[in-house]
Tab-separated table of C-alpha atoms in Angstrom:
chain	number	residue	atom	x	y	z
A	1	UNK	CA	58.302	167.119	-11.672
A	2	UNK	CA	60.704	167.229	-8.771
A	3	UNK	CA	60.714	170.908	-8.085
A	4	UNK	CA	61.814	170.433	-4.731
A	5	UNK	CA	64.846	168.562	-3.708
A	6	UNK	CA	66.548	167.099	-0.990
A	7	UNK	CA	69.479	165.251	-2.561
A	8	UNK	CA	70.882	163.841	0.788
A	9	UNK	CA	68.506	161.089	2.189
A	10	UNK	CA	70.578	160.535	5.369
A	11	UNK	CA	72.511	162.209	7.427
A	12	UNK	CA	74.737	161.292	10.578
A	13	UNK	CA	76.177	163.421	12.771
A	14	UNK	CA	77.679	163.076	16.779
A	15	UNK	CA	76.107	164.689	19.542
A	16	UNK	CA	77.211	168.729	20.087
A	17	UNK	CA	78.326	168.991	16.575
A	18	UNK	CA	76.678	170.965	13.827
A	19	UNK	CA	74.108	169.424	11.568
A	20	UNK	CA	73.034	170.736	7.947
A	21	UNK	CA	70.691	169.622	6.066
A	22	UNK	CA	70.409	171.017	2.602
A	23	UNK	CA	67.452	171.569	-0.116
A	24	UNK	CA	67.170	172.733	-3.504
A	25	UNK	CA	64.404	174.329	-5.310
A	26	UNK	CA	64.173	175.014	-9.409
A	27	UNK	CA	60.779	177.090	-9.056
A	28	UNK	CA	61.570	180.794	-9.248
A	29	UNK	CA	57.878	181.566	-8.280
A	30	UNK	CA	58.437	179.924	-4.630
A	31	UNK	CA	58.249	182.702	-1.630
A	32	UNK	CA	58.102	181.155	1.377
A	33	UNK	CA	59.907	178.102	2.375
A	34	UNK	CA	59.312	175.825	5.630
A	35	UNK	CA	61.360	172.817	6.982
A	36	UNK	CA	59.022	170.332	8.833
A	37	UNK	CA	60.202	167.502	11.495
A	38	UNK	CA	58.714	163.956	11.165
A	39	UNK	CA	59.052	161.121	13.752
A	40	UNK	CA	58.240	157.516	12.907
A	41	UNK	CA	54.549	157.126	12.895
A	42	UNK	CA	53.631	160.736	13.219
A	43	UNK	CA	52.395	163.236	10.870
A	44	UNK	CA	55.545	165.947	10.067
A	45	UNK	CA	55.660	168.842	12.749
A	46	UNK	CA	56.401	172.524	11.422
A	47	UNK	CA	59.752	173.218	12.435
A	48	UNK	CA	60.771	177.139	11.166
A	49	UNK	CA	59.747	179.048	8.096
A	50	UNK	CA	61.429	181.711	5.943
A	51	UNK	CA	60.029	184.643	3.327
A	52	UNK	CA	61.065	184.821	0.554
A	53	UNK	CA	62.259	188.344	1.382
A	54	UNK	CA	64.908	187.295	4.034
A	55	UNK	CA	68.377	184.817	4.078
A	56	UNK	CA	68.340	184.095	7.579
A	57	UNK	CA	65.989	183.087	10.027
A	58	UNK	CA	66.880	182.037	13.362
A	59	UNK	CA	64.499	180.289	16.300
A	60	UNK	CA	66.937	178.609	18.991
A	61	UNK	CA	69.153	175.870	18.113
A	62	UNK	CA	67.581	175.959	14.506
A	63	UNK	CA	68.574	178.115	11.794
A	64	UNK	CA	67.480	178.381	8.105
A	65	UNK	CA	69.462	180.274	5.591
A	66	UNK	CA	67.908	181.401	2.171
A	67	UNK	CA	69.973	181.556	-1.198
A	68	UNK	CA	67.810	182.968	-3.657
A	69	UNK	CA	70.235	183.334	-6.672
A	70	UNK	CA	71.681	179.525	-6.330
A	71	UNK	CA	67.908	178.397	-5.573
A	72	UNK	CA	68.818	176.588	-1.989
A	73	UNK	CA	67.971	177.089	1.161
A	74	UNK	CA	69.867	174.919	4.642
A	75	UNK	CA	68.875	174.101	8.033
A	76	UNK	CA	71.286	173.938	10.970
A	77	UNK	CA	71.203	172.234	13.581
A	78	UNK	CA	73.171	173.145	16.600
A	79	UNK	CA	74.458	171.785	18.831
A	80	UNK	CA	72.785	168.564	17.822
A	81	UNK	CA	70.626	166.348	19.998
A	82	UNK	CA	69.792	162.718	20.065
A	83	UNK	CA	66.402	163.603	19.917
A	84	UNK	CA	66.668	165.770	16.586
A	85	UNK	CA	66.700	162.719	15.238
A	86	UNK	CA	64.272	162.423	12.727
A	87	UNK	CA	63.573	162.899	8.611
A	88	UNK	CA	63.372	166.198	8.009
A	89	UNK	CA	61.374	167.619	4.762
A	90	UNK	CA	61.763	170.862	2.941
A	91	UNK	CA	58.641	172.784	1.569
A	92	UNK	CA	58.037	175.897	-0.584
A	93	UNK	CA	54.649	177.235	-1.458
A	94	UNK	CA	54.624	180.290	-3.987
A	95	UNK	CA	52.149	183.234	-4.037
A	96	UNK	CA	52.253	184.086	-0.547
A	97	UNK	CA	50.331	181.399	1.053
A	98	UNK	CA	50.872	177.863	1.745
A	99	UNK	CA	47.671	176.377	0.202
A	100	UNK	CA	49.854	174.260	-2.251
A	101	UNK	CA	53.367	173.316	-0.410
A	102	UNK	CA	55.922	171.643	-2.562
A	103	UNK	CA	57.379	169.003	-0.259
A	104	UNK	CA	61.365	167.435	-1.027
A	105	UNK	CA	61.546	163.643	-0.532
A	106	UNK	CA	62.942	164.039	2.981
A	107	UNK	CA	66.121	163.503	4.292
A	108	UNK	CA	66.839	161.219	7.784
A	109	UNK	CA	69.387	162.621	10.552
A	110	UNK	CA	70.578	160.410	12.959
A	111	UNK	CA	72.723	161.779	15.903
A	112	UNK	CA	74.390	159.731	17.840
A	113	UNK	CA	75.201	160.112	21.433
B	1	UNK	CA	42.790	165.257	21.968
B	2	UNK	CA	43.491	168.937	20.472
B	3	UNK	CA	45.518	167.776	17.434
B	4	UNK	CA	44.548	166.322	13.859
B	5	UNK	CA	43.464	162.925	14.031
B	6	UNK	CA	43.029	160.536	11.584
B	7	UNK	CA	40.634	157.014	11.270
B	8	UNK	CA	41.867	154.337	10.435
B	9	UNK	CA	45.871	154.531	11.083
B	10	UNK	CA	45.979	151.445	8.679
B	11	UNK	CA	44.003	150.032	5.984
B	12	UNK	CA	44.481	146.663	3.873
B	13	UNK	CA	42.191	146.765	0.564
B	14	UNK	CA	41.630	144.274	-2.065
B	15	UNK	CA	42.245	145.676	-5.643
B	16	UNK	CA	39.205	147.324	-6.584
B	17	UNK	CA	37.486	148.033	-3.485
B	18	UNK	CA	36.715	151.323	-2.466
B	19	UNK	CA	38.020	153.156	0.577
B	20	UNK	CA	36.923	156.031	3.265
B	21	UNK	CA	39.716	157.873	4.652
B	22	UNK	CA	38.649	160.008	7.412
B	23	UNK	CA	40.187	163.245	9.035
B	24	UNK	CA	38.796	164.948	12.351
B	25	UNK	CA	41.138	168.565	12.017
B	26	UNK	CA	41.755	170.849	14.980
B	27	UNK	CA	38.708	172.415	16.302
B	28	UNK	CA	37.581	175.719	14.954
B	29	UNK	CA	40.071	175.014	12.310
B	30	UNK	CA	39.444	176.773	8.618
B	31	UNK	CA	41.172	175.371	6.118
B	32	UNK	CA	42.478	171.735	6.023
B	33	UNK	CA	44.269	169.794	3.366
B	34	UNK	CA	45.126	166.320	2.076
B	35	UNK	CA	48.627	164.825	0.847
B	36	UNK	CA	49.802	161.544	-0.440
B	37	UNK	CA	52.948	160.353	0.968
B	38	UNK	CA	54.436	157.539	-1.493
B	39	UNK	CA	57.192	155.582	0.158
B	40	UNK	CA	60.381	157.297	0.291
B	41	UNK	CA	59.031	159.972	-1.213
B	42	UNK	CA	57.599	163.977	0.778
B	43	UNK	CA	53.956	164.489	0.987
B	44	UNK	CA	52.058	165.485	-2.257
B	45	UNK	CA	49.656	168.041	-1.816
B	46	UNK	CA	46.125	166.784	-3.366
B	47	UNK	CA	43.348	168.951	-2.308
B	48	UNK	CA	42.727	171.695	-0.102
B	49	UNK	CA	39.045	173.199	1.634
B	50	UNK	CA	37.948	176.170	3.046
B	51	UNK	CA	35.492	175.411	5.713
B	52	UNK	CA	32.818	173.425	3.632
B	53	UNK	CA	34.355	174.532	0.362
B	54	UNK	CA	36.420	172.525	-2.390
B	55	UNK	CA	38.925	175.536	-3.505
B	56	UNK	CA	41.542	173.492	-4.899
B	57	UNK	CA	41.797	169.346	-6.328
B	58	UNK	CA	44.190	169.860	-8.581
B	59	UNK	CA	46.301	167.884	-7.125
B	60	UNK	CA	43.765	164.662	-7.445
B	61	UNK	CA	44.880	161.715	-9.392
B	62	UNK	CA	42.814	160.426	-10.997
B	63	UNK	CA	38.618	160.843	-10.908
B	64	UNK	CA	38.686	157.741	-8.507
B	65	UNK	CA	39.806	160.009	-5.734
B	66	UNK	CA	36.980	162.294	-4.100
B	67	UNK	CA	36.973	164.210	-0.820
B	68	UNK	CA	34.359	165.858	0.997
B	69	UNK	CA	33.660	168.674	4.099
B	70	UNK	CA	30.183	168.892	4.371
B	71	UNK	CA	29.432	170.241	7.606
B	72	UNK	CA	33.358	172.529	7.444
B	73	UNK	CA	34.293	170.577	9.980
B	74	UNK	CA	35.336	166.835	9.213
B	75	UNK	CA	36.368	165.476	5.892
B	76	UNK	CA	36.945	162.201	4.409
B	77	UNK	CA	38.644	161.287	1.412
B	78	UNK	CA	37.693	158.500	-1.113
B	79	UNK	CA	39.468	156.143	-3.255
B	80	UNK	CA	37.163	154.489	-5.514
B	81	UNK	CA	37.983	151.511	-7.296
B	82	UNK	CA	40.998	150.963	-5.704
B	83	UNK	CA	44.749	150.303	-7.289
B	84	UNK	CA	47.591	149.205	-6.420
B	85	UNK	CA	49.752	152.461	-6.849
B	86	UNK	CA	47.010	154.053	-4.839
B	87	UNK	CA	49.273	152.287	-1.480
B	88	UNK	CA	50.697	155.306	0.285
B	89	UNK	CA	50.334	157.324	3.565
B	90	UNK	CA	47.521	159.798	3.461
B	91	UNK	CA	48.361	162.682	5.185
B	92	UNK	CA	45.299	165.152	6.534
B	93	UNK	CA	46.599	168.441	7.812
B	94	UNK	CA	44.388	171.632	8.895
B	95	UNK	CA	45.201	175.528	9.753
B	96	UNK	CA	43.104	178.316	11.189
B	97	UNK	CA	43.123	179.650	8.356
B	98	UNK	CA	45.340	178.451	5.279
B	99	UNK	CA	45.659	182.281	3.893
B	100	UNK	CA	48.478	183.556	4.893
B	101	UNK	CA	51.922	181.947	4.603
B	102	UNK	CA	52.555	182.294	8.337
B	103	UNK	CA	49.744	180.287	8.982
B	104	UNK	CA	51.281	176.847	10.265
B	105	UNK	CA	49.633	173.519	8.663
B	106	UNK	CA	49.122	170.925	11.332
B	107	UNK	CA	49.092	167.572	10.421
B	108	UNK	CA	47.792	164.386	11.784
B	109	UNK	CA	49.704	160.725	11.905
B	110	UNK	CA	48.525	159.649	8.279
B	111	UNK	CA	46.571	156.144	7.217
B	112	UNK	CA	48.809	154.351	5.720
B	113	UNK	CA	46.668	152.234	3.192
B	114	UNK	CA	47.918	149.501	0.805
B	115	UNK	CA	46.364	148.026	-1.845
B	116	UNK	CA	47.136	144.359	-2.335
């Protein structure tokens, strides 16, 4: 029961050019979403979160948007870096809390220099 | 160190054997949590704990798969019996307090165990 998707498991992009990286949910009950970094060999890093009650939440070069009617949510990157490569995972938890996160498969971004 | 760590980072078992997974979370740290990882695949949450506390396993397997925080501190999970679909990176991740959707999860580098 995928409830959680990342369709896309790469992604390339160049250095200084925009990267998006997109995720799909089909769980109306999910209020809080999270995108979470993950280098080889490491456990994934929390990146930036959004409510449930918001589209847009911005934190530097990273910015998530919220679509609540089409069920998606994005992440972009920009200017990308060499070292945002990475896979990147979505997450949604419902109920207010994040004691039960939903995790999508993961998608990789390379960026090239 | 002051993040999650995780013992051993790798772990070969025959079919049938049992394994100990264990997780030291950040200190002071309430709440801590434990996902499967099958390749290719996100983390799957399994169980979560409240200091010493068991609040949710629903996410458990199978009965072969028990976890423990006795002291609220330290936990280790347990694969009994082992099989081969049990192979997968577990993932041990802990938060100050797990309650509150702004409160970040943490996670350490994972044991990636595989059952031959």
């Amino acid at each position: 029961d995928q409830q959680v998707k990342q369709n896309s498991p790469s992604l390339s992009v160049q250095e200084g050019r925009i990267s998006i990286l997109n995720c799909d949910y089909t769980n109306s009950m999910f209020d809080y979403f999270l995108w979470y970094k993950k280098y080889p060999a490491e456990g994934p890093t929390f990146l930036i979160s959004i409510s449930s009650i918001k589209d847009k939440n911005e934190d530097g070069r990273f910015t998530v948007f919220l679509n609540k009617s089409a069920k998606h949510l994005s992440l972009h990157i920009v200017p990308s870096q060499p070292g945002d490569s990475a896979v990147y995972f979505c997450a949604a938890s419902a109920g207010g809390g994040n004691n039960d996160m939903r995790f999508g498969a993961g998608t990789r971004l390379t960026v090239k220099p | 160190g002051a993040g999650v760590s995780q013992s051993p980072r790798y772990k070969v078992a025959k079919r049938g054997q049992d394994v100990a997974l264990r997780c030291d979370p950040i200190s002071g740290h309430v709440s801590l949590f434990w996902y499967q990882q099958a390749l290719g695949q996100g983390p799957e949450f399994l169980t979560y704990f409240q200091n010493e506390a068991q609040l949710d396993k629903s996410g458990l397997p199978s009965d072969r798969f028990f976890a423990e925080r006795p002291e609220g501190s330290v936990s280790t999970l347990k694969i009994q019996r082992t099989q081969q679909e049990d192979s997968a990176v577990y993932l041990c991740a802990s938060s100050s307090s797990g309650l509150g959707p702004t409160d970040t999860q943490y996670f350490g580098p994972g044991t990636r165990l595989t059952v031959l």
